Amino acid sequence: SVKRRTDERLGFFDAAMSYAVTERLTLERSIKDALKAGQFELFYQPQVSLRDYELVGAEALIRWRHPELGIITPDKFIPVAEESGLIVPMGQWVLREACRQMRVWNDMNLGRLRIGVNVSGRQFHEEGLPDMVAEAIADARIDPTHLDLELTESMLMADGEGTLKMLRALAKLGVTLSIDDFGTGYSSLAYLKRFPINTVKIDRAFVKDLDQDEDGRVIANAIISLAHSLSLKTIAEGVETEAQASLLARHGCDEIQGYMIGRPLTVADFTAFVGSYTAQGRGTVPRLKTGQ
Ligand code: C2E
Ligand code: MG
Ligand code: MG
Ligand code: MG
């Protein structure tokens, strides 16, 4: 009967639901244990200037080095960490660890690299965030101007006054602020002018489109022009090919990050990468004049 089939479907739905809930709780427990056990690790992905291909910084990207499963990428655990609130202690660990690593690299005279740290929505709404950042900087004795905090559009659009207050408190510390995944969230551009933001990170989706057709190029170019007209720097994410890099350079994009330069690397690999990297061998790319 129809009723019976509905009941069965509902029964199945319940079972699937509780399985999902159980799985989520298990993952939540595991993340908590992993934080205590020190199984999280930061990888670093190089960022270079498109002007001369000099290495300018790195983005810190979290990985879970699981004793049985190996390396787990953030898409598998950040959403649950975010929902459960575990992102707050995790994010605090990330910030302190990135600052500590910068101190180590400074002591090694590895050059004055800027490090980008991702901040989650939940963290951004923690009143204590500016104090926490200030403490991480002070404890590691690093130059705050070399720390860049990556925020997303959706975070900034949530509530006007609270957002502005938080951004001002963070900017006051001397750190720089970036908008990550630019172009994928709300498309309100008004906030770009209102908020003390330094950099726009052009999402990989637009970089991918560069190779495809004229529309892709028009959009990337529009984002770069808009950012520059508001005195914001631009970094393109997910640059995989020389063709993409050269198109971005011609449109005046400031920096790139992506597999073409390097994947996210362990501390040891990144340190070796910095030691062996030379901007030479890469020609500088002529830029288009405005309007072209
Ligand atoms: P995101 O901040 O936009 O980071 C860029 C992502 O693009 C990274 O994925 C990176 O590995 C990947 N990527 C970089 N270059 C290329 C490329 O050329 N091609 C392709 N296909 N992908 C590229 P990952 O490391 O898996 O991180 C995914 C997202 O997880 C990040 O996106 C960020 O939103 C979040 N995340 C990572 N680490 C943290 C963290 O410490 N805290 C928080 N809250 N979120 C984090
Ligand atoms: Mg990021
Ligand atoms: Mg991004
Ligand atoms: Mg992204």
PDB file of C-alpha atoms in Angstrom, residues 12-277:
ATOM      1  CA  PHE A  12      14.927   4.202   5.630  1.00  0.00           C
ATOM      2  CA  PHE A  13      15.229   7.946   5.901  1.00  0.00           C
ATOM      3  CA  ASP A  14      15.453   7.723   9.704  1.00  0.00           C
ATOM      4  CA  ALA A  15      18.120   5.059   9.493  1.00  0.00           C
ATOM      5  CA  ALA A  16      20.128   7.046   6.990  1.00  0.00           C
ATOM      6  CA  MET A  17      19.724  10.135   9.127  1.00  0.00           C
ATOM      7  CA  SER A  18      20.880   8.481  12.311  1.00  0.00           C
ATOM      8  CA  TYR A  19      23.761   6.903  10.439  1.00  0.00           C
ATOM      9  CA  ALA A  20      24.784  10.334   9.215  1.00  0.00           C
ATOM     10  CA  VAL A  21      24.418  11.753  12.713  1.00  0.00           C
ATOM     11  CA  THR A  22      26.427   8.910  14.263  1.00  0.00           C
ATOM     12  CA  GLU A  23      29.099   9.298  11.625  1.00  0.00           C
ATOM     13  CA  ARG A  24      29.244  13.024  12.251  1.00  0.00           C
ATOM     14  CA  LEU A  25      29.567  12.541  15.995  1.00  0.00           C
ATOM     15  CA  THR A  26      32.290   9.948  15.483  1.00  0.00           C
ATOM     16  CA  LEU A  27      34.196  12.334  13.237  1.00  0.00           C
ATOM     17  CA  GLU A  28      33.707  15.130  15.761  1.00  0.00           C
ATOM     18  CA  ARG A  29      35.147  12.932  18.531  1.00  0.00           C
ATOM     19  CA  SER A  30      38.089  11.946  16.286  1.00  0.00           C
ATOM     20  CA  ILE A  31      38.867  15.579  15.429  1.00  0.00           C
ATOM     21  CA  LYS A  32      38.877  16.445  19.126  1.00  0.00           C
ATOM     22  CA  ASP A  33      41.244  13.542  19.874  1.00  0.00           C
ATOM     23  CA  ALA A  34      43.445  14.410  16.896  1.00  0.00           C
ATOM     24  CA  LEU A  35      43.794  17.997  18.128  1.00  0.00           C
ATOM     25  CA  LYS A  36      44.946  16.687  21.506  1.00  0.00           C
ATOM     26  CA  ALA A  37      47.247  14.140  19.886  1.00  0.00           C
ATOM     27  CA  GLY A  38      48.856  16.764  17.642  1.00  0.00           C
ATOM     28  CA  GLN A  39      47.872  15.074  14.384  1.00  0.00           C
ATOM     29  CA  PHE A  40      47.178  18.309  12.527  1.00  0.00           C
ATOM     30  CA  GLU A  41      49.891  19.832  10.423  1.00  0.00           C
ATOM     31  CA  LEU A  42      50.256  22.924   8.258  1.00  0.00           C
ATOM     32  CA  PHE A  43      51.354  22.632   4.650  1.00  0.00           C
ATOM     33  CA  TYR A  44      52.603  25.730   2.830  1.00  0.00           C
ATOM     34  CA  GLN A  45      51.836  26.692  -0.756  1.00  0.00           C
ATOM     35  CA  PRO A  46      54.174  29.222  -2.396  1.00  0.00           C
ATOM     36  CA  GLN A  47      52.935  32.539  -3.785  1.00  0.00           C
ATOM     37  CA  VAL A  48      54.986  34.505  -6.305  1.00  0.00           C
ATOM     38  CA  SER A  49      54.889  38.007  -7.709  1.00  0.00           C
ATOM     39  CA  LEU A  50      53.835  38.141 -11.375  1.00  0.00           C
ATOM     40  CA  ARG A  51      56.115  41.111 -11.911  1.00  0.00           C
ATOM     41  CA  ASP A  52      59.332  39.137 -11.503  1.00  0.00           C
ATOM     42  CA  TYR A  53      58.324  35.701 -10.221  1.00  0.00           C
ATOM     43  CA  GLU A  54      60.023  36.368  -6.875  1.00  0.00           C
ATOM     44  CA  LEU A  55      58.704  34.294  -4.007  1.00  0.00           C
ATOM     45  CA  VAL A  56      56.622  36.588  -1.786  1.00  0.00           C
ATOM     46  CA  GLY A  57      54.748  34.339   0.582  1.00  0.00           C
ATOM     47  CA  ALA A  58      52.891  31.158   1.311  1.00  0.00           C
ATOM     48  CA  GLU A  59      49.404  30.117   2.301  1.00  0.00           C
ATOM     49  CA  ALA A  60      49.189  27.825   5.325  1.00  0.00           C
ATOM     50  CA  LEU A  61      46.788  24.961   4.596  1.00  0.00           C
ATOM     51  CA  ILE A  62      45.788  22.500   7.280  1.00  0.00           C
ATOM     52  CA  ARG A  63      46.158  18.730   6.881  1.00  0.00           C
ATOM     53  CA  TRP A  64      45.289  15.885   9.219  1.00  0.00           C
ATOM     54  CA  ARG A  65      48.064  13.322   9.376  1.00  0.00           C
ATOM     55  CA  HIS A  66      45.917  10.376  10.413  1.00  0.00           C
ATOM     56  CA  PRO A  67      47.836   7.376  11.845  1.00  0.00           C
ATOM     57  CA  GLU A  68      45.837   4.879   9.747  1.00  0.00           C
ATOM     58  CA  LEU A  69      44.331   6.887   6.908  1.00  0.00           C
ATOM     59  CA  GLY A  70      47.325   9.045   6.007  1.00  0.00           C
ATOM     60  CA  ILE A  71      46.941  12.662   4.951  1.00  0.00           C
ATOM     61  CA  ILE A  72      43.362  13.971   5.105  1.00  0.00           C
ATOM     62  CA  THR A  73      42.527  17.252   3.328  1.00  0.00           C
ATOM     63  CA  PRO A  74      40.439  20.002   4.997  1.00  0.00           C
ATOM     64  CA  ASP A  75      37.259  19.460   2.946  1.00  0.00           C
ATOM     65  CA  LYS A  76      36.800  16.207   4.925  1.00  0.00           C
ATOM     66  CA  PHE A  77      36.902  17.772   8.388  1.00  0.00           C
ATOM     67  CA  ILE A  78      36.583  21.586   8.277  1.00  0.00           C
ATOM     68  CA  PRO A  79      32.763  21.494   7.779  1.00  0.00           C
ATOM     69  CA  VAL A  80      32.285  19.280  10.872  1.00  0.00           C
ATOM     70  CA  ALA A  81      34.836  21.299  12.838  1.00  0.00           C
ATOM     71  CA  GLU A  82      32.908  24.416  11.871  1.00  0.00           C
ATOM     72  CA  GLU A  83      29.477  23.000  12.830  1.00  0.00           C
ATOM     73  CA  SER A  84      30.677  21.603  16.139  1.00  0.00           C
ATOM     74  CA  GLY A  85      32.653  24.676  17.154  1.00  0.00           C
ATOM     75  CA  LEU A  86      35.910  22.695  17.168  1.00  0.00           C
ATOM     76  CA  ILE A  87      37.097  25.124  14.511  1.00  0.00           C
ATOM     77  CA  VAL A  88      37.732  27.647  17.289  1.00  0.00           C
ATOM     78  CA  PRO A  89      40.482  25.682  19.099  1.00  0.00           C
ATOM     79  CA  MET A  90      41.658  24.327  15.722  1.00  0.00           C
ATOM     80  CA  GLY A  91      41.861  27.820  14.252  1.00  0.00           C
ATOM     81  CA  GLN A  92      43.744  29.034  17.299  1.00  0.00           C
ATOM     82  CA  TRP A  93      46.231  26.208  16.835  1.00  0.00           C
ATOM     83  CA  VAL A  94      46.613  27.093  13.126  1.00  0.00           C
ATOM     84  CA  LEU A  95      47.341  30.744  13.893  1.00  0.00           C
ATOM     85  CA  ARG A  96      49.856  30.023  16.620  1.00  0.00           C
ATOM     86  CA  GLU A  97      51.550  27.322  14.556  1.00  0.00           C
ATOM     87  CA  ALA A  98      51.851  29.551  11.464  1.00  0.00           C
ATOM     88  CA  CYS A  99      53.348  32.353  13.581  1.00  0.00           C
ATOM     89  CA  ARG A 100      55.736  29.930  15.278  1.00  0.00           C
ATOM     90  CA  GLN A 101      56.854  28.625  11.870  1.00  0.00           C
ATOM     91  CA  MET A 102      57.410  32.145  10.601  1.00  0.00           C
ATOM     92  CA  ARG A 103      59.724  32.761  13.564  1.00  0.00           C
ATOM     93  CA  VAL A 104      61.662  29.561  12.711  1.00  0.00           C
ATOM     94  CA  TRP A 105      62.024  30.646   9.070  1.00  0.00           C
ATOM     95  CA  ASN A 106      63.027  34.160  10.154  1.00  0.00           C
ATOM     96  CA  ASP A 107      65.726  32.670  12.393  1.00  0.00           C
ATOM     97  CA  MET A 108      66.954  30.634   9.418  1.00  0.00           C
ATOM     98  CA  ASN A 109      67.200  33.850   7.364  1.00  0.00           C
ATOM     99  CA  LEU A 110      64.946  32.343   4.788  1.00  0.00           C
ATOM    100  CA  GLY A 111      63.796  35.744   3.550  1.00  0.00           C
ATOM    101  CA  ARG A 112      60.870  37.834   4.676  1.00  0.00           C
ATOM    102  CA  LEU A 113      57.982  35.691   3.570  1.00  0.00           C
ATOM    103  CA  ARG A 114      54.375  36.613   4.249  1.00  0.00           C
ATOM    104  CA  ILE A 115      52.166  33.835   5.554  1.00  0.00           C
ATOM    105  CA  GLY A 116      48.455  33.621   4.792  1.00  0.00           C
ATOM    106  CA  VAL A 117      46.170  31.986   7.353  1.00  0.00           C
ATOM    107  CA  ASN A 118      42.554  31.030   6.677  1.00  0.00           C
ATOM    108  CA  VAL A 119      40.025  32.261   9.209  1.00  0.00           C
ATOM    109  CA  SER A 120      36.660  30.486   9.417  1.00  0.00           C
ATOM    110  CA  GLY A 121      33.268  32.155   9.838  1.00  0.00           C
ATOM    111  CA  ARG A 122      32.866  30.866  13.353  1.00  0.00           C
ATOM    112  CA  GLN A 123      36.296  32.191  14.376  1.00  0.00           C
ATOM    113  CA  PHE A 124      35.544  35.549  12.830  1.00  0.00           C
ATOM    114  CA  HIS A 125      32.575  35.934  15.132  1.00  0.00           C
ATOM    115  CA  GLU A 126      34.576  35.199  18.271  1.00  0.00           C
ATOM    116  CA  GLU A 127      34.958  38.426  20.197  1.00  0.00           C
ATOM    117  CA  GLY A 128      38.386  37.368  21.432  1.00  0.00           C
ATOM    118  CA  LEU A 129      39.868  36.892  17.948  1.00  0.00           C
ATOM    119  CA  PRO A 130      41.926  40.123  17.818  1.00  0.00           C
ATOM    120  CA  ASP A 131      43.453  39.401  21.260  1.00  0.00           C
ATOM    121  CA  MET A 132      44.200  35.847  20.216  1.00  0.00           C
ATOM    122  CA  VAL A 133      45.942  37.039  17.031  1.00  0.00           C
ATOM    123  CA  ALA A 134      47.865  39.687  18.970  1.00  0.00           C
ATOM    124  CA  GLU A 135      49.049  37.067  21.436  1.00  0.00           C
ATOM    125  CA  ALA A 136      50.156  34.650  18.701  1.00  0.00           C
ATOM    126  CA  ILE A 137      52.174  37.456  17.063  1.00  0.00           C
ATOM    127  CA  ALA A 138      53.729  38.583  20.347  1.00  0.00           C
ATOM    128  CA  ASP A 139      54.594  35.058  21.524  1.00  0.00           C
ATOM    129  CA  ALA A 140      56.315  34.249  18.221  1.00  0.00           C
ATOM    130  CA  ARG A 141      57.918  37.715  18.020  1.00  0.00           C
ATOM    131  CA  ILE A 142      57.034  38.115  14.356  1.00  0.00           C
ATOM    132  CA  ASP A 143      56.362  41.174  12.244  1.00  0.00           C
ATOM    133  CA  PRO A 144      52.551  41.498  12.062  1.00  0.00           C
ATOM    134  CA  THR A 145      52.761  42.946   8.548  1.00  0.00           C
ATOM    135  CA  HIS A 146      53.935  39.517   7.412  1.00  0.00           C
ATOM    136  CA  LEU A 147      50.769  37.834   8.606  1.00  0.00           C
ATOM    137  CA  ASP A 148      47.816  37.865   6.239  1.00  0.00           C
ATOM    138  CA  LEU A 149      44.374  36.735   7.379  1.00  0.00           C
ATOM    139  CA  GLU A 150      42.139  35.236   4.692  1.00  0.00           C
ATOM    140  CA  LEU A 151      38.434  35.924   5.115  1.00  0.00           C
ATOM    141  CA  THR A 152      35.534  35.089   2.815  1.00  0.00           C
ATOM    142  CA  GLU A 153      32.832  37.298   1.342  1.00  0.00           C
ATOM    143  CA  SER A 154      29.986  35.519   3.143  1.00  0.00           C
ATOM    144  CA  MET A 155      31.712  36.216   6.462  1.00  0.00           C
ATOM    145  CA  LEU A 156      31.930  39.918   5.716  1.00  0.00           C
ATOM    146  CA  MET A 157      28.327  40.222   4.599  1.00  0.00           C
ATOM    147  CA  ALA A 158      26.807  38.698   7.747  1.00  0.00           C
ATOM    148  CA  ASP A 159      26.319  41.799   9.906  1.00  0.00           C
ATOM    149  CA  GLY A 160      27.472  45.240   8.922  1.00  0.00           C
ATOM    150  CA  GLU A 161      28.546  46.977  12.113  1.00  0.00           C
ATOM    151  CA  GLY A 162      29.969  43.934  13.909  1.00  0.00           C
ATOM    152  CA  THR A 163      31.959  43.058  10.797  1.00  0.00           C
ATOM    153  CA  LEU A 164      33.410  46.529  10.412  1.00  0.00           C
ATOM    154  CA  LYS A 165      34.363  46.607  14.089  1.00  0.00           C
ATOM    155  CA  MET A 166      36.097  43.241  13.889  1.00  0.00           C
ATOM    156  CA  LEU A 167      37.955  44.155  10.680  1.00  0.00           C
ATOM    157  CA  ARG A 168      39.161  47.404  12.212  1.00  0.00           C
ATOM    158  CA  ALA A 169      40.353  45.605  15.351  1.00  0.00           C
ATOM    159  CA  LEU A 170      42.287  43.110  13.226  1.00  0.00           C
ATOM    160  CA  ALA A 171      43.730  45.745  10.885  1.00  0.00           C
ATOM    161  CA  LYS A 172      44.885  47.729  13.919  1.00  0.00           C
ATOM    162  CA  LEU A 173      47.198  44.851  14.832  1.00  0.00           C
ATOM    163  CA  GLY A 174      49.169  45.557  11.670  1.00  0.00           C
ATOM    164  CA  VAL A 175      48.209  42.349   9.879  1.00  0.00           C
ATOM    165  CA  THR A 176      46.884  42.443   6.323  1.00  0.00           C
ATOM    166  CA  LEU A 177      43.447  41.168   5.340  1.00  0.00           C
ATOM    167  CA  SER A 178      42.469  39.270   2.196  1.00  0.00           C
ATOM    168  CA  ILE A 179      39.179  38.179   0.719  1.00  0.00           C
ATOM    169  CA  ASP A 180      39.484  34.521  -0.220  1.00  0.00           C
ATOM    170  CA  ASP A 181      37.577  32.842  -3.086  1.00  0.00           C
ATOM    171  CA  PHE A 182      36.603  36.264  -4.405  1.00  0.00           C
ATOM    172  CA  GLY A 183      33.662  36.266  -6.775  1.00  0.00           C
ATOM    173  CA  THR A 184      32.022  33.091  -5.493  1.00  0.00           C
ATOM    174  CA  GLY A 185      29.995  34.576  -2.635  1.00  0.00           C
ATOM    175  CA  TYR A 186      27.629  37.505  -2.403  1.00  0.00           C
ATOM    176  CA  SER A 187      28.361  39.875  -5.209  1.00  0.00           C
ATOM    177  CA  SER A 188      27.862  43.035  -3.201  1.00  0.00           C
ATOM    178  CA  LEU A 189      30.857  45.137  -4.012  1.00  0.00           C
ATOM    179  CA  ALA A 190      30.038  48.036  -1.732  1.00  0.00           C
ATOM    180  CA  TYR A 191      31.874  46.453   1.159  1.00  0.00           C
ATOM    181  CA  LEU A 192      35.171  46.432  -0.738  1.00  0.00           C
ATOM    182  CA  LYS A 193      35.330  50.177  -0.294  1.00  0.00           C
ATOM    183  CA  ARG A 194      33.989  50.254   3.263  1.00  0.00           C
ATOM    184  CA  PHE A 195      36.200  47.591   4.788  1.00  0.00           C
ATOM    185  CA  PRO A 196      39.949  47.796   5.547  1.00  0.00           C
ATOM    186  CA  ILE A 197      40.822  44.989   3.128  1.00  0.00           C
ATOM    187  CA  ASN A 198      44.230  44.798   1.396  1.00  0.00           C
ATOM    188  CA  THR A 199      43.962  41.944  -1.078  1.00  0.00           C
ATOM    189  CA  VAL A 200      41.483  40.119  -3.259  1.00  0.00           C
ATOM    190  CA  LYS A 201      42.168  36.442  -3.947  1.00  0.00           C
ATOM    191  CA  ILE A 202      40.602  35.613  -7.296  1.00  0.00           C
ATOM    192  CA  ASP A 203      38.903  32.240  -7.048  1.00  0.00           C
ATOM    193  CA  ARG A 204      40.252  29.286  -8.983  1.00  0.00           C
ATOM    194  CA  ALA A 205      36.973  29.016 -10.913  1.00  0.00           C
ATOM    195  CA  PHE A 206      37.760  32.269 -12.777  1.00  0.00           C
ATOM    196  CA  VAL A 207      41.372  31.286 -13.373  1.00  0.00           C
ATOM    197  CA  LYS A 208      40.191  28.017 -14.888  1.00  0.00           C
ATOM    198  CA  ASP A 209      37.929  29.933 -17.256  1.00  0.00           C
ATOM    199  CA  LEU A 210      40.846  32.013 -18.536  1.00  0.00           C
ATOM    200  CA  ASP A 211      41.916  29.255 -20.889  1.00  0.00           C
ATOM    201  CA  GLN A 212      38.395  28.516 -22.085  1.00  0.00           C
ATOM    202  CA  ASP A 213      36.997  31.557 -23.811  1.00  0.00           C
ATOM    203  CA  GLU A 214      36.817  35.322 -24.088  1.00  0.00           C
ATOM    204  CA  ASP A 215      34.130  35.544 -21.355  1.00  0.00           C
ATOM    205  CA  GLY A 216      36.489  33.966 -18.858  1.00  0.00           C
ATOM    206  CA  ARG A 217      39.133  36.542 -19.664  1.00  0.00           C
ATOM    207  CA  VAL A 218      36.653  39.413 -19.429  1.00  0.00           C
ATOM    208  CA  ILE A 219      35.586  38.394 -15.931  1.00  0.00           C
ATOM    209  CA  ALA A 220      39.106  37.928 -14.591  1.00  0.00           C
ATOM    210  CA  ASN A 221      40.128  41.241 -16.097  1.00  0.00           C
ATOM    211  CA  ALA A 222      37.093  42.960 -14.577  1.00  0.00           C
ATOM    212  CA  ILE A 223      37.938  41.634 -11.105  1.00  0.00           C
ATOM    213  CA  ILE A 224      41.557  42.784 -11.422  1.00  0.00           C
ATOM    214  CA  SER A 225      40.547  46.244 -12.652  1.00  0.00           C
ATOM    215  CA  LEU A 226      37.922  46.665  -9.946  1.00  0.00           C
ATOM    216  CA  ALA A 227      40.379  45.634  -7.233  1.00  0.00           C
ATOM    217  CA  HIS A 228      43.080  47.952  -8.538  1.00  0.00           C
ATOM    218  CA  SER A 229      40.696  50.877  -8.839  1.00  0.00           C
ATOM    219  CA  LEU A 230      40.046  50.443  -5.108  1.00  0.00           C
ATOM    220  CA  SER A 231      43.797  50.143  -4.433  1.00  0.00           C
ATOM    221  CA  LEU A 232      43.549  46.460  -3.568  1.00  0.00           C
ATOM    222  CA  LYS A 233      46.177  43.906  -4.501  1.00  0.00           C
ATOM    223  CA  THR A 234      45.167  40.816  -6.483  1.00  0.00           C
ATOM    224  CA  ILE A 235      46.309  37.222  -6.108  1.00  0.00           C
ATOM    225  CA  ALA A 236      45.015  34.564  -8.471  1.00  0.00           C
ATOM    226  CA  GLU A 237      44.430  31.137  -6.962  1.00  0.00           C
ATOM    227  CA  GLY A 238      44.723  27.759  -8.651  1.00  0.00           C
ATOM    228  CA  VAL A 239      47.042  28.825 -11.459  1.00  0.00           C
ATOM    229  CA  GLU A 240      48.072  25.589 -13.164  1.00  0.00           C
ATOM    230  CA  THR A 241      49.433  26.639 -16.561  1.00  0.00           C
ATOM    231  CA  GLU A 242      51.891  29.116 -18.039  1.00  0.00           C
ATOM    232  CA  ALA A 243      49.096  30.291 -20.336  1.00  0.00           C
ATOM    233  CA  GLN A 244      46.935  31.274 -17.350  1.00  0.00           C
ATOM    234  CA  ALA A 245      49.871  33.000 -15.650  1.00  0.00           C
ATOM    235  CA  SER A 246      50.737  34.952 -18.741  1.00  0.00           C
ATOM    236  CA  LEU A 247      47.139  36.107 -19.291  1.00  0.00           C
ATOM    237  CA  LEU A 248      46.936  37.168 -15.649  1.00  0.00           C
ATOM    238  CA  ALA A 249      50.244  39.020 -15.915  1.00  0.00           C
ATOM    239  CA  ARG A 250      49.075  40.856 -19.019  1.00  0.00           C
ATOM    240  CA  HIS A 251      45.997  42.003 -17.129  1.00  0.00           C
ATOM    241  CA  GLY A 252      48.172  43.274 -14.285  1.00  0.00           C
ATOM    242  CA  CYS A 253      47.365  40.651 -11.654  1.00  0.00           C
ATOM    243  CA  ASP A 254      49.911  41.069  -8.849  1.00  0.00           C
ATOM    244  CA  GLU A 255      50.587  37.561  -7.596  1.00  0.00           C
ATOM    245  CA  ILE A 256      49.779  33.932  -8.295  1.00  0.00           C
ATOM    246  CA  GLN A 257      49.464  30.744  -6.325  1.00  0.00           C
ATOM    247  CA  GLY A 258      48.894  27.309  -7.820  1.00  0.00           C
ATOM    248  CA  TYR A 259      50.289  23.995  -8.961  1.00  0.00           C
ATOM    249  CA  MET A 260      52.259  25.741 -11.716  1.00  0.00           C
ATOM    250  CA  ILE A 261      54.520  27.221  -9.025  1.00  0.00           C
ATOM    251  CA  GLY A 262      54.097  24.564  -6.372  1.00  0.00           C
ATOM    252  CA  ARG A 263      51.643  22.410  -4.470  1.00  0.00           C
ATOM    253  CA  PRO A 264      51.056  22.791  -0.747  1.00  0.00           C
ATOM    254  CA  LEU A 265      54.268  21.408   0.801  1.00  0.00           C
ATOM    255  CA  THR A 266      55.318  20.058   4.188  1.00  0.00           C
ATOM    256  CA  VAL A 267      57.557  22.362   6.241  1.00  0.00           C
ATOM    257  CA  ALA A 268      60.638  20.368   5.214  1.00  0.00           C
ATOM    258  CA  ASP A 269      59.692  20.417   1.528  1.00  0.00           C
ATOM    259  CA  PHE A 270      58.763  24.094   1.595  1.00  0.00           C
ATOM    260  CA  THR A 271      62.067  24.976   3.265  1.00  0.00           C
ATOM    261  CA  ALA A 272      63.919  23.065   0.545  1.00  0.00           C
ATOM    262  CA  PHE A 273      61.746  24.715  -2.102  1.00  0.00           C
ATOM    263  CA  VAL A 274      62.658  28.198  -0.851  1.00  0.00           C
ATOM    264  CA  GLY A 275      66.327  27.252  -0.856  1.00  0.00           C
ATOM    265  CA  SER A 276      66.293  26.059  -4.437  1.00  0.00           C
ATOM    266  CA  TYR A 277      63.767  28.445  -5.963  1.00  0.00           C
TER     267      TYR A 277
END
